[in-house]
PDB file of C-alpha atoms and ligand atoms in Angstrom:
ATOM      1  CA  UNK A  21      40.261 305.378 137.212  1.00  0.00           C
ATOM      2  CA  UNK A  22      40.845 309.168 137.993  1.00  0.00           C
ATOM      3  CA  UNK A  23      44.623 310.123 138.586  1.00  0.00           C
ATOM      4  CA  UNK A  24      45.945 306.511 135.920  1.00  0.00           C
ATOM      5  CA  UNK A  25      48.357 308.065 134.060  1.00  0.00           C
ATOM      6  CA  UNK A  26      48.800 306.909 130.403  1.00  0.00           C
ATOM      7  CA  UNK A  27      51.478 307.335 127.686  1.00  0.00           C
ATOM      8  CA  UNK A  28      50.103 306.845 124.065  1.00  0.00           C
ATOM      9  CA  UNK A  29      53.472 306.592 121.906  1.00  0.00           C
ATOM     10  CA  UNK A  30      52.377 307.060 118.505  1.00  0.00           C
ATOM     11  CA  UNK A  31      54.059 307.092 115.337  1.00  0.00           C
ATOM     12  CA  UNK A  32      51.168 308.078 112.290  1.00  0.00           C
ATOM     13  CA  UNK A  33      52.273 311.108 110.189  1.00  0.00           C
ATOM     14  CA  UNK A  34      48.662 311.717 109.443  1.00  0.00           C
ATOM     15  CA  UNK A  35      46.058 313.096 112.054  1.00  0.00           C
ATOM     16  CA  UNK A  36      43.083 312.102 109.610  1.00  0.00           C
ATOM     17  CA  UNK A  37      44.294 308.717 109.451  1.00  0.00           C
ATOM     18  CA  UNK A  38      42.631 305.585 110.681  1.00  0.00           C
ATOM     19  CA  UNK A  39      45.668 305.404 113.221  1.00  0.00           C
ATOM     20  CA  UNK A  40      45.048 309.563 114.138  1.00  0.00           C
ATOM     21  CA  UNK A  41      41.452 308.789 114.785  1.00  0.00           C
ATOM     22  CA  UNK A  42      42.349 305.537 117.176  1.00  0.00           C
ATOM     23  CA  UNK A  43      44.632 307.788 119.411  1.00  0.00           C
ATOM     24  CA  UNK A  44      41.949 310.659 119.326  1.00  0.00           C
ATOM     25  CA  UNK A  45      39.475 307.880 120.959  1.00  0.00           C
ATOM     26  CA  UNK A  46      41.807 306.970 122.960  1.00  0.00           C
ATOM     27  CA  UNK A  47      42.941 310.138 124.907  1.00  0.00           C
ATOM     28  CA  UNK A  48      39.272 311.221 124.368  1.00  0.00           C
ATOM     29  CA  UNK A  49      37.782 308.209 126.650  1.00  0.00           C
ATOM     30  CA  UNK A  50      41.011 307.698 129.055  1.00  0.00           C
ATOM     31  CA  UNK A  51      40.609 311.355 129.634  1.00  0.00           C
ATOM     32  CA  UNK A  52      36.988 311.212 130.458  1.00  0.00           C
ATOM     33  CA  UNK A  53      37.548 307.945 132.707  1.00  0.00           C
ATOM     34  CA  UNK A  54      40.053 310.450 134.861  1.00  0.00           C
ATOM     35  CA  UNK A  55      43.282 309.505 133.054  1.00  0.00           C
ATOM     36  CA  UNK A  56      46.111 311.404 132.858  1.00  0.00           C
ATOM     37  CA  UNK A  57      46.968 311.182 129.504  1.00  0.00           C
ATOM     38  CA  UNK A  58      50.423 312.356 127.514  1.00  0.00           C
ATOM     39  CA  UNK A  59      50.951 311.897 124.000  1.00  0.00           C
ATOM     40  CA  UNK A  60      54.591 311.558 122.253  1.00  0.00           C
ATOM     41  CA  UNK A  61      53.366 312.246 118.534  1.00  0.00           C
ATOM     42  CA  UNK A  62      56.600 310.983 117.470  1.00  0.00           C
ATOM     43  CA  UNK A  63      56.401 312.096 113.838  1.00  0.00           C
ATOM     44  CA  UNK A  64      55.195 315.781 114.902  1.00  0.00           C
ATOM     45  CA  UNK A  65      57.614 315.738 117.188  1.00  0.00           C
ATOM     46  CA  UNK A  66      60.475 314.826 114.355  1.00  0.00           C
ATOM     47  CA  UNK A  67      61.549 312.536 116.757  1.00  0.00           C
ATOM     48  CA  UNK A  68      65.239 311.250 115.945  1.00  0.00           C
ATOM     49  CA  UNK A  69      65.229 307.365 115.807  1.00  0.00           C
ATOM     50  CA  UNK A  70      69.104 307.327 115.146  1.00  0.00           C
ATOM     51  CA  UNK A  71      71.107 305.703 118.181  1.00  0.00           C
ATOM     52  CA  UNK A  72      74.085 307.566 117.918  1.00  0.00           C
ATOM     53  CA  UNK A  73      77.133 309.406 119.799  1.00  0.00           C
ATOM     54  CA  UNK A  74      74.430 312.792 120.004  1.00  0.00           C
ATOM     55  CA  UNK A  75      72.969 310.657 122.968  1.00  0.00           C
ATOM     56  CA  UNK A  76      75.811 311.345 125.234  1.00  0.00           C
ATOM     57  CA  UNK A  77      75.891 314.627 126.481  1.00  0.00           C
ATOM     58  CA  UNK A  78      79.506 315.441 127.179  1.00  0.00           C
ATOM     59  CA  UNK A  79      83.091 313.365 127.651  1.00  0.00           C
ATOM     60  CA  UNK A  80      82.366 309.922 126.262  1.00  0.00           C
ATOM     61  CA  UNK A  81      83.017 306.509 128.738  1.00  0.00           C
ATOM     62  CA  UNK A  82      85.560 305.216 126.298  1.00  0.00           C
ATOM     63  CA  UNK A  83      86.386 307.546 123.654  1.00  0.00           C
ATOM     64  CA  UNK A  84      88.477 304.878 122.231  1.00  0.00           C
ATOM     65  CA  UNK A  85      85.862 302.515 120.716  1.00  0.00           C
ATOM     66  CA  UNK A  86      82.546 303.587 120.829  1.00  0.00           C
ATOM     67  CA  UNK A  87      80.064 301.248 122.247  1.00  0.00           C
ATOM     68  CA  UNK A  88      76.302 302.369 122.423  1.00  0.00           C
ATOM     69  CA  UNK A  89      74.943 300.331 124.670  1.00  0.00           C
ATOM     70  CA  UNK A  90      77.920 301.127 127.380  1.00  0.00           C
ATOM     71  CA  UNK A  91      77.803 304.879 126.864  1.00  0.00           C
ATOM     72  CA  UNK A  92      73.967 305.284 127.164  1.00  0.00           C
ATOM     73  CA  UNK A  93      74.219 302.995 130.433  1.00  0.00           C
ATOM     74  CA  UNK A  94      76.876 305.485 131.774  1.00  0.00           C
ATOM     75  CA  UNK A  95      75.744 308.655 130.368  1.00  0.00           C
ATOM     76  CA  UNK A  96      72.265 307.687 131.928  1.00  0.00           C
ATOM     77  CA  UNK A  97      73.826 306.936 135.614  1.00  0.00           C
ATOM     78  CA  UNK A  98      75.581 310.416 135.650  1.00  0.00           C
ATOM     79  CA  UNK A  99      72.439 311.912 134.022  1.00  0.00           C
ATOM     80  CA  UNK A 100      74.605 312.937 130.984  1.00  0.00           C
ATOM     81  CA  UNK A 101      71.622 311.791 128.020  1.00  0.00           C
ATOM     82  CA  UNK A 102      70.412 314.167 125.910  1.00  0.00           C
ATOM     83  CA  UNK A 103      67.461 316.297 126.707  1.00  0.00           C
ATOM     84  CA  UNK A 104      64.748 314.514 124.379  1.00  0.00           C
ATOM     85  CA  UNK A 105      65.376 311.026 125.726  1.00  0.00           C
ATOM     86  CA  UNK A 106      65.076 312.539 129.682  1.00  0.00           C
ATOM     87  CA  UNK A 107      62.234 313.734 129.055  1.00  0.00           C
ATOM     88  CA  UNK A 108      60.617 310.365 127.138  1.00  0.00           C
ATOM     89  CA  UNK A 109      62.072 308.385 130.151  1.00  0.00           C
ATOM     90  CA  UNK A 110      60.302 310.873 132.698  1.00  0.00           C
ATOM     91  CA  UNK A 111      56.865 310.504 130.850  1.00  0.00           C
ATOM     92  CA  UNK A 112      57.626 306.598 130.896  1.00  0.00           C
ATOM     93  CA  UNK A 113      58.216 306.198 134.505  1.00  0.00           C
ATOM     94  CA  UNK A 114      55.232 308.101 135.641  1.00  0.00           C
ATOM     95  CA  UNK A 115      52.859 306.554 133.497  1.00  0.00           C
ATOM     96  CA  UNK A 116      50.854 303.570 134.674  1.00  0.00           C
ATOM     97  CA  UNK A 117      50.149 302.104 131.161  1.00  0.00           C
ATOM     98  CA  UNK A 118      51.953 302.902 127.866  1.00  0.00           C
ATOM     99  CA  UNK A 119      50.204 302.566 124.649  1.00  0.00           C
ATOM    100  CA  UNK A 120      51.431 301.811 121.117  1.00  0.00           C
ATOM    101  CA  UNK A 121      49.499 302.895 118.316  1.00  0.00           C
ATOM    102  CA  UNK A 122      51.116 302.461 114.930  1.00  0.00           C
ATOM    103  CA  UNK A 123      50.525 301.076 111.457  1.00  0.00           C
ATOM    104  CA  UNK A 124      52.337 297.966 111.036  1.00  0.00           C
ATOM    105  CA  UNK A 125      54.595 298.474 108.686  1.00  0.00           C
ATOM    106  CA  UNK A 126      57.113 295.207 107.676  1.00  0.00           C
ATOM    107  CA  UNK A 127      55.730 292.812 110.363  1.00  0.00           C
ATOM    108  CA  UNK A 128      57.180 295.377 112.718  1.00  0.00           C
ATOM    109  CA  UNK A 129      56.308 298.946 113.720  1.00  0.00           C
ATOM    110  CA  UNK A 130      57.547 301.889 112.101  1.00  0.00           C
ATOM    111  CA  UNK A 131      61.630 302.866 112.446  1.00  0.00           C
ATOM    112  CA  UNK A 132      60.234 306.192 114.123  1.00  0.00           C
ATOM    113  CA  UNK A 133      58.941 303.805 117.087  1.00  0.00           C
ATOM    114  CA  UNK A 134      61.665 301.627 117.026  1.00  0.00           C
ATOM    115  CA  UNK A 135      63.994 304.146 117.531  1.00  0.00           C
ATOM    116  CA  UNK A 136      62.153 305.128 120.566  1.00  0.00           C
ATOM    117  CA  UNK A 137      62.392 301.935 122.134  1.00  0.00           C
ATOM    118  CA  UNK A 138      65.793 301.904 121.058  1.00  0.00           C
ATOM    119  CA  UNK A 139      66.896 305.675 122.463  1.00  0.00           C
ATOM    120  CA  UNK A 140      64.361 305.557 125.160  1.00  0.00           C
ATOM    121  CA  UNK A 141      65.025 302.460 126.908  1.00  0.00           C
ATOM    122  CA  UNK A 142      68.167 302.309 128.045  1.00  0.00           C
ATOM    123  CA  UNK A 143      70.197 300.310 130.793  1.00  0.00           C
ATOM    124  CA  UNK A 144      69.867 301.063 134.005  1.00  0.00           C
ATOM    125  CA  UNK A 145      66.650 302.792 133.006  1.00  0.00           C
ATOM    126  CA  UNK A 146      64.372 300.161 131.720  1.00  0.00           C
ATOM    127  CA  UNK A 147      66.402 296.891 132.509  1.00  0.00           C
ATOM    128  CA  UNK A 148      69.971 296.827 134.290  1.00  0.00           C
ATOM    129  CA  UNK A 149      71.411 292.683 134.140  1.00  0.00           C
ATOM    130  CA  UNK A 150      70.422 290.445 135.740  1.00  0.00           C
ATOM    131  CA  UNK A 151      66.930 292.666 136.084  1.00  0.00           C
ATOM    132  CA  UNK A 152      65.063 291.711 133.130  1.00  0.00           C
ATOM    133  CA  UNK A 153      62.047 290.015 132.444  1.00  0.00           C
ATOM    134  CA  UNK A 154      59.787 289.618 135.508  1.00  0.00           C
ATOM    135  CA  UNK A 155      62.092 291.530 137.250  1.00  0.00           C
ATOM    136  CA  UNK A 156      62.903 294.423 134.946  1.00  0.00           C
ATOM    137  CA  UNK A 157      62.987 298.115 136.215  1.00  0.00           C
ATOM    138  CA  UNK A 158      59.579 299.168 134.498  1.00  0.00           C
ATOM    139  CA  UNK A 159      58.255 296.695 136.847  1.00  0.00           C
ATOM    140  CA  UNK A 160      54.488 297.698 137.874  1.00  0.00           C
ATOM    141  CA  UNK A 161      53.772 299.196 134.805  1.00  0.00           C
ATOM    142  CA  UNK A 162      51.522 298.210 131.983  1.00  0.00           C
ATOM    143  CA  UNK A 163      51.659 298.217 128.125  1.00  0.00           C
ATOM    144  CA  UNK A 164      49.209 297.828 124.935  1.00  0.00           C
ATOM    145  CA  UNK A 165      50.314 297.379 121.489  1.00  0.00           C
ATOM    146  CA  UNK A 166      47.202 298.448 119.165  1.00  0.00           C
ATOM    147  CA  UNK A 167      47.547 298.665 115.280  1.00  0.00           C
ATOM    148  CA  UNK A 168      46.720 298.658 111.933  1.00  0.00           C
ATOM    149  CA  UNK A 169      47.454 296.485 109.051  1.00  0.00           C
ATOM    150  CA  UNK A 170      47.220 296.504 105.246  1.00  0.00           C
ATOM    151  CA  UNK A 171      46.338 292.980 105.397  1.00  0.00           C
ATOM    152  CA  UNK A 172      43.255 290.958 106.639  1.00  0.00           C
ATOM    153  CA  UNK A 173      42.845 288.970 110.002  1.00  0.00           C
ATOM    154  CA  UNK A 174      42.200 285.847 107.060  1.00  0.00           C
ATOM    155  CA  UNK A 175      45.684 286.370 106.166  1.00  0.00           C
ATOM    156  CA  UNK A 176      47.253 286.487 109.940  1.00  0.00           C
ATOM    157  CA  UNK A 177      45.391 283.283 110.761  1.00  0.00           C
ATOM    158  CA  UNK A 178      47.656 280.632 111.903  1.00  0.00           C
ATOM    159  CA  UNK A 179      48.323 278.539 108.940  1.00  0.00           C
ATOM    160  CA  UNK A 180      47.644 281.213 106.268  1.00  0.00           C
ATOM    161  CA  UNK A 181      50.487 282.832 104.089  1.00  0.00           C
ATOM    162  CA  UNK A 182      51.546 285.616 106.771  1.00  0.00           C
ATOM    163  CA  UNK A 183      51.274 283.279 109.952  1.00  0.00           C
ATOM    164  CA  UNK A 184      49.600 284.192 112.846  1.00  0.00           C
ATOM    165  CA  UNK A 185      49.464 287.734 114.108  1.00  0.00           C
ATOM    166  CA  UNK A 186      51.329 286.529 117.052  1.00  0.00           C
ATOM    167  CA  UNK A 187      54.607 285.434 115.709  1.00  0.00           C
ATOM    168  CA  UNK A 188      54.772 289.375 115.597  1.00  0.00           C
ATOM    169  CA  UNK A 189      54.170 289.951 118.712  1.00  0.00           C
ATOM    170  CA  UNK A 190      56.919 288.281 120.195  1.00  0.00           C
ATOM    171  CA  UNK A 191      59.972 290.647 119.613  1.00  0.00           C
ATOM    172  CA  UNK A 192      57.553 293.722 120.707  1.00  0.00           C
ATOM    173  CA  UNK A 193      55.427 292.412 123.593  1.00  0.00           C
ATOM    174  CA  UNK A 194      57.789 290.137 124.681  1.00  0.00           C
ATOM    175  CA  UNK A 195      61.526 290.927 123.397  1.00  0.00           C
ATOM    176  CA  UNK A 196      61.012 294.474 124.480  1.00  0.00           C
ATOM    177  CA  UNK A 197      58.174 295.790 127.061  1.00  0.00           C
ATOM    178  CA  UNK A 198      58.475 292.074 129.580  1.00  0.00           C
ATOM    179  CA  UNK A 199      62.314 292.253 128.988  1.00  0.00           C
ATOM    180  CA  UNK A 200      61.972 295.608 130.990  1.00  0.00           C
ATOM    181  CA  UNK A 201      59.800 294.138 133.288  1.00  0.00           C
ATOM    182  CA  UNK A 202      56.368 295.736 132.001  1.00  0.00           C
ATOM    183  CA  UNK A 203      53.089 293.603 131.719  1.00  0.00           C
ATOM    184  CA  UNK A 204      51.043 293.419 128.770  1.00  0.00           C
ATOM    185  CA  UNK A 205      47.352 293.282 127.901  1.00  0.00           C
ATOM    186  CA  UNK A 206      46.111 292.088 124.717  1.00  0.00           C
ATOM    187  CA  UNK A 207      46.777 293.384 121.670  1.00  0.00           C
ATOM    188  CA  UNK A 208      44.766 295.138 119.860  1.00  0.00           C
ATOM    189  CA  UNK A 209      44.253 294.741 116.284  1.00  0.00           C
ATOM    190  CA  UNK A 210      42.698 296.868 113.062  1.00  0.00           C
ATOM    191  CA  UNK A 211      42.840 294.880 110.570  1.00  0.00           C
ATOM    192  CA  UNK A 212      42.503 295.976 106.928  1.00  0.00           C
ATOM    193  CA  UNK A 213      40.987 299.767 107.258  1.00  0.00           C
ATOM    194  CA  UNK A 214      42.110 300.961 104.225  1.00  0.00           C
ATOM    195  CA  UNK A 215      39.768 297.852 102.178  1.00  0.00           C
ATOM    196  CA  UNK A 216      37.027 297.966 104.542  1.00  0.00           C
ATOM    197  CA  UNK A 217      34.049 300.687 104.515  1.00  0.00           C
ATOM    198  CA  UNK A 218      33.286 303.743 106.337  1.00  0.00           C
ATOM    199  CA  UNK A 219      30.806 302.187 108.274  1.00  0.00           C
ATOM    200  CA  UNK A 220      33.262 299.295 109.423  1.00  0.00           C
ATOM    201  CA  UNK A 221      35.959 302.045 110.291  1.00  0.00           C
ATOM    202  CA  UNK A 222      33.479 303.317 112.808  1.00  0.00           C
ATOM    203  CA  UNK A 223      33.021 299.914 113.900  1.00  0.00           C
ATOM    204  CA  UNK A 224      36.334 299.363 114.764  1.00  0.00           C
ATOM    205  CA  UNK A 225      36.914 303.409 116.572  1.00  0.00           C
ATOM    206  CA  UNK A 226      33.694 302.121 118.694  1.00  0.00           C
ATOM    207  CA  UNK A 227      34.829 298.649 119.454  1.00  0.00           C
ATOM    208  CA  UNK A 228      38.589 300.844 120.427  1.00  0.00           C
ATOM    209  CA  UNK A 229      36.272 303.033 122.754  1.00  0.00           C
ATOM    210  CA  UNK A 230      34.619 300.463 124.156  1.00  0.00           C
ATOM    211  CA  UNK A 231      37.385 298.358 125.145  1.00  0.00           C
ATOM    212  CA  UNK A 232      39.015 301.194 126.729  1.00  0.00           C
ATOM    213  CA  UNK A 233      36.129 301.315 129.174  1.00  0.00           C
ATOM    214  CA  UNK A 234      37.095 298.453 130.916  1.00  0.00           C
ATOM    215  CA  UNK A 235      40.755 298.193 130.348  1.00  0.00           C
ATOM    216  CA  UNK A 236      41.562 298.434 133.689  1.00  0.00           C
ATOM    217  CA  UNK A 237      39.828 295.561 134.641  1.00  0.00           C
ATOM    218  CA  UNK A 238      41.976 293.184 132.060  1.00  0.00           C
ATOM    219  CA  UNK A 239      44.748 290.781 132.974  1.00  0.00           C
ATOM    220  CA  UNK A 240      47.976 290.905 131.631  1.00  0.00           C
ATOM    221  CA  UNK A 241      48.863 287.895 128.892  1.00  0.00           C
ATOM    222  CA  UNK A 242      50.560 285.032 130.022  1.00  0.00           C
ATOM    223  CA  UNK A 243      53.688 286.589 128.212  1.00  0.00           C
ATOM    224  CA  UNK A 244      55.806 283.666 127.713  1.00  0.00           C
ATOM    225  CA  UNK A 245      56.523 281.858 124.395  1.00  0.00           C
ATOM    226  CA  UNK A 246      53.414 279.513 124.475  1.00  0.00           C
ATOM    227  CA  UNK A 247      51.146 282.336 124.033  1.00  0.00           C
ATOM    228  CA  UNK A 248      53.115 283.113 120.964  1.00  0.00           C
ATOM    229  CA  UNK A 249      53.802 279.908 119.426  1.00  0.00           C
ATOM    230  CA  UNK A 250      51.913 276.805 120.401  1.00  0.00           C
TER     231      UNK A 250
HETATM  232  P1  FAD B  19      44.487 305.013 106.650  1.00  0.00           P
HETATM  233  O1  FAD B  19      44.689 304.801 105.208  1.00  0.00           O
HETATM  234  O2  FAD B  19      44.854 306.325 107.198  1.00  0.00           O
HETATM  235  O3  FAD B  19      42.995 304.748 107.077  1.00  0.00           O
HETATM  236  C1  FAD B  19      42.080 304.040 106.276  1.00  0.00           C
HETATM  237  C2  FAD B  19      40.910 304.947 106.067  1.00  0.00           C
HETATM  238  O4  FAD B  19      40.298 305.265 107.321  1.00  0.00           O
HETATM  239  C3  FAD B  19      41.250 306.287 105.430  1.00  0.00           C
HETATM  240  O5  FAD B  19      40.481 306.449 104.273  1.00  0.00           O
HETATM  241  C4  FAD B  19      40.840 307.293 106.498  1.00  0.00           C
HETATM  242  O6  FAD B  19      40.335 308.489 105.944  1.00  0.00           O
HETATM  243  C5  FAD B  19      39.765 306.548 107.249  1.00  0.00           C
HETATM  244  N1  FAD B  19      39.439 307.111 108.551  1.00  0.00           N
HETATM  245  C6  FAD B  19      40.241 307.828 109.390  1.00  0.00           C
HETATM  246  N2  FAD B  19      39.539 308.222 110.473  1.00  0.00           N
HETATM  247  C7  FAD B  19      38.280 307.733 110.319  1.00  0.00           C
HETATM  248  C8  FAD B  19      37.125 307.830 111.106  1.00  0.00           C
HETATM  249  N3  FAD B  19      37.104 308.514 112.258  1.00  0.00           N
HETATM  250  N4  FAD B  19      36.013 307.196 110.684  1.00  0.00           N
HETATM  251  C9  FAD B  19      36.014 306.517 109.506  1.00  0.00           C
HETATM  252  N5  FAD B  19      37.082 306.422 108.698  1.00  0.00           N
HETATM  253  C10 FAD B  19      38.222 307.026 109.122  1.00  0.00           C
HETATM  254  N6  FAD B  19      50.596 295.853 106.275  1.00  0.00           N
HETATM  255  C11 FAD B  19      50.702 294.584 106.742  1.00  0.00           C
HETATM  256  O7  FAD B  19      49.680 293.945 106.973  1.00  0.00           O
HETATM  257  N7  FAD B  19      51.920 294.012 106.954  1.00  0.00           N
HETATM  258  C12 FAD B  19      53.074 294.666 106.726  1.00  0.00           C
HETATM  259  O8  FAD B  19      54.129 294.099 106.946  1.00  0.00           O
HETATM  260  C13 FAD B  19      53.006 295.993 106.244  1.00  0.00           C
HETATM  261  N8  FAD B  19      54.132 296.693 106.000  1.00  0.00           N
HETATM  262  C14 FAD B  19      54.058 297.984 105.566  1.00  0.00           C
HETATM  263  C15 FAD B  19      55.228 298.701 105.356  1.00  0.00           C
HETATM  264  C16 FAD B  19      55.179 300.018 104.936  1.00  0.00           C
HETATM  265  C17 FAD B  19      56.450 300.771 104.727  1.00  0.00           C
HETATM  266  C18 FAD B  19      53.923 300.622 104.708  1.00  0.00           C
HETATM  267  C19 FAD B  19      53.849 302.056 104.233  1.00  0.00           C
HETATM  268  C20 FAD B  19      52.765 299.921 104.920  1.00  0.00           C
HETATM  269  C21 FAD B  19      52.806 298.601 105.346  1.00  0.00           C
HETATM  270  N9  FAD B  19      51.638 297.869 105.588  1.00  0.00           N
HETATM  271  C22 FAD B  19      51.734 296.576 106.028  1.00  0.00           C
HETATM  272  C23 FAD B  19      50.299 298.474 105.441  1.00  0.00           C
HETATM  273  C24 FAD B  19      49.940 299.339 106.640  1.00  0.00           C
HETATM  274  O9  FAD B  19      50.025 298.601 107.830  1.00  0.00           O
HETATM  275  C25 FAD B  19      48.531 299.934 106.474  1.00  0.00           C
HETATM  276  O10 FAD B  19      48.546 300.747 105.343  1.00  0.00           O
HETATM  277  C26 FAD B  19      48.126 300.736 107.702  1.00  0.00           C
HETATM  278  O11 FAD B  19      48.088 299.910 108.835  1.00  0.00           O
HETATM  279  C27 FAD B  19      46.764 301.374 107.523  1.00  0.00           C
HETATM  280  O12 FAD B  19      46.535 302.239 108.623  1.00  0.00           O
HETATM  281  P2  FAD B  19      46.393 303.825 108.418  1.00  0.00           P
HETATM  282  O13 FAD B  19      46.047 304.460 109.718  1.00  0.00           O
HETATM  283  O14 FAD B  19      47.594 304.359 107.727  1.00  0.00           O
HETATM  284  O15 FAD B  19      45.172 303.817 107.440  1.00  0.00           O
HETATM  285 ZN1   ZN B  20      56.937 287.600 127.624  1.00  0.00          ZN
END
């Protein structure tokens, strides 16, 4: 709907890729729908995944031992983080709905993303004890995870060699966007482009497309560990 704003995170280092074409749908049909849409193109934007001291802007909390976690928190209260995590953290708390769009890459997404969620959100930002879970900060707020694999759904069935797609899910969806408090919608899931053909690829940018039409209309998973596991 028109004024939605929407944060596509996305870590591909190739625009022609599968993953470069599935964000360019995206912001294509969220912009037509109204969206407002911001991208962090986290590769083009050499984003720094490290979580280090450069964080801190200025005298550190303890100086004695360094403890990440406890500076960031600090340094975020007194507005003392650097400049590039600010302005992630501004983009996050306007937008409505964040979405992921990666290549999996180790059952995981890439370190470049990682590191966001790592630099990004921060305590007293994103979640601030005992305000986690349903009740963490980014509260309100909506996320999708959608990716690609080298692998084939066959392979991510339950059962099958690489378990179900699922057991992945569970440190993203739930370990990191509900432990800040954000709701998520389903997944969703490229499977194989690389061994598939052309025609299929535009299958799956379509099917993308399409789903976006309606996204707004979707309830949230029942985020808890059933969904994942039973
Ligand atoms: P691409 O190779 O870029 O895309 C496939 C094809 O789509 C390309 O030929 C491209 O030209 C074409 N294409 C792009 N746009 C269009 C369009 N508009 N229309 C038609 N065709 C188009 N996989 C797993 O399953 N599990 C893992 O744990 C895992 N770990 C990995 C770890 C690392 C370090 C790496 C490098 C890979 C890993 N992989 C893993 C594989 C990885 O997930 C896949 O290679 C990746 O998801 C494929 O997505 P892509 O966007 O890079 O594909
Ligand atoms: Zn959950």
């Amino acid at each position: 709907p028109p004024g939605r704003k929407v944060l596509i995170v996305y870590a591909h280092q190739e625009p022609k890729s599968l993953n470069g074409s599935l964000k360019k749908v995206a912001v294509e049909e969220l912009s037509k729908q109204g969206c407002i849409v911001t991208v962090s193109d986290l590769y083009a934007m050499q984003f720094e995944p490290r979580a280090t001291r450069n964080d801190i802007v200025g005298c550190l909390h303890n100086s004695e031992e360094f403890n990440y976690g406890m500076e960031t928190w600090e340094a975020y209260k007194r507005g003392g983080l650097s400049d590039d995590l600010i302005a992630e953290q501004k983009k996050v708390q306007e937008a409505d709905l964040l979405v992921f769009q990666f290549p999996l890459y180790w059952f995981s997404m890439p370190a470049i993303m990682k590191g966001w969620m790592d630099r990004v959100l921060v305590q007293g930002f994103a979640h601030e004890f005992p305000n986690c879970y349903d009740s963490g900060l980014l509260k309100n707020k909506l996320a999708l995870f959608s990716f690609t694999t080298g692998a084939s759904k066959e392979m991510y069935a339950k059962g099958s060699i690489s378990g179900d797609i699922r057991y992945l899910l569970w440190p993203m969806q739930h370990g990191i966007m509900h432990f800040c408090g954000v709701k998520v919608l389903a997944p969703h899931i490229c499977f194989a482009p690389e061994y598939v053909s052309e025609e299929k690829r535009k299958e799956m940018l379509n099917a993308w497309a399409q789903r976006l039409k309606s996204l707004w209309k979707e309830e949230p998973i029942n985020c808890s560990p059933e969904w994942y596991f039973k």
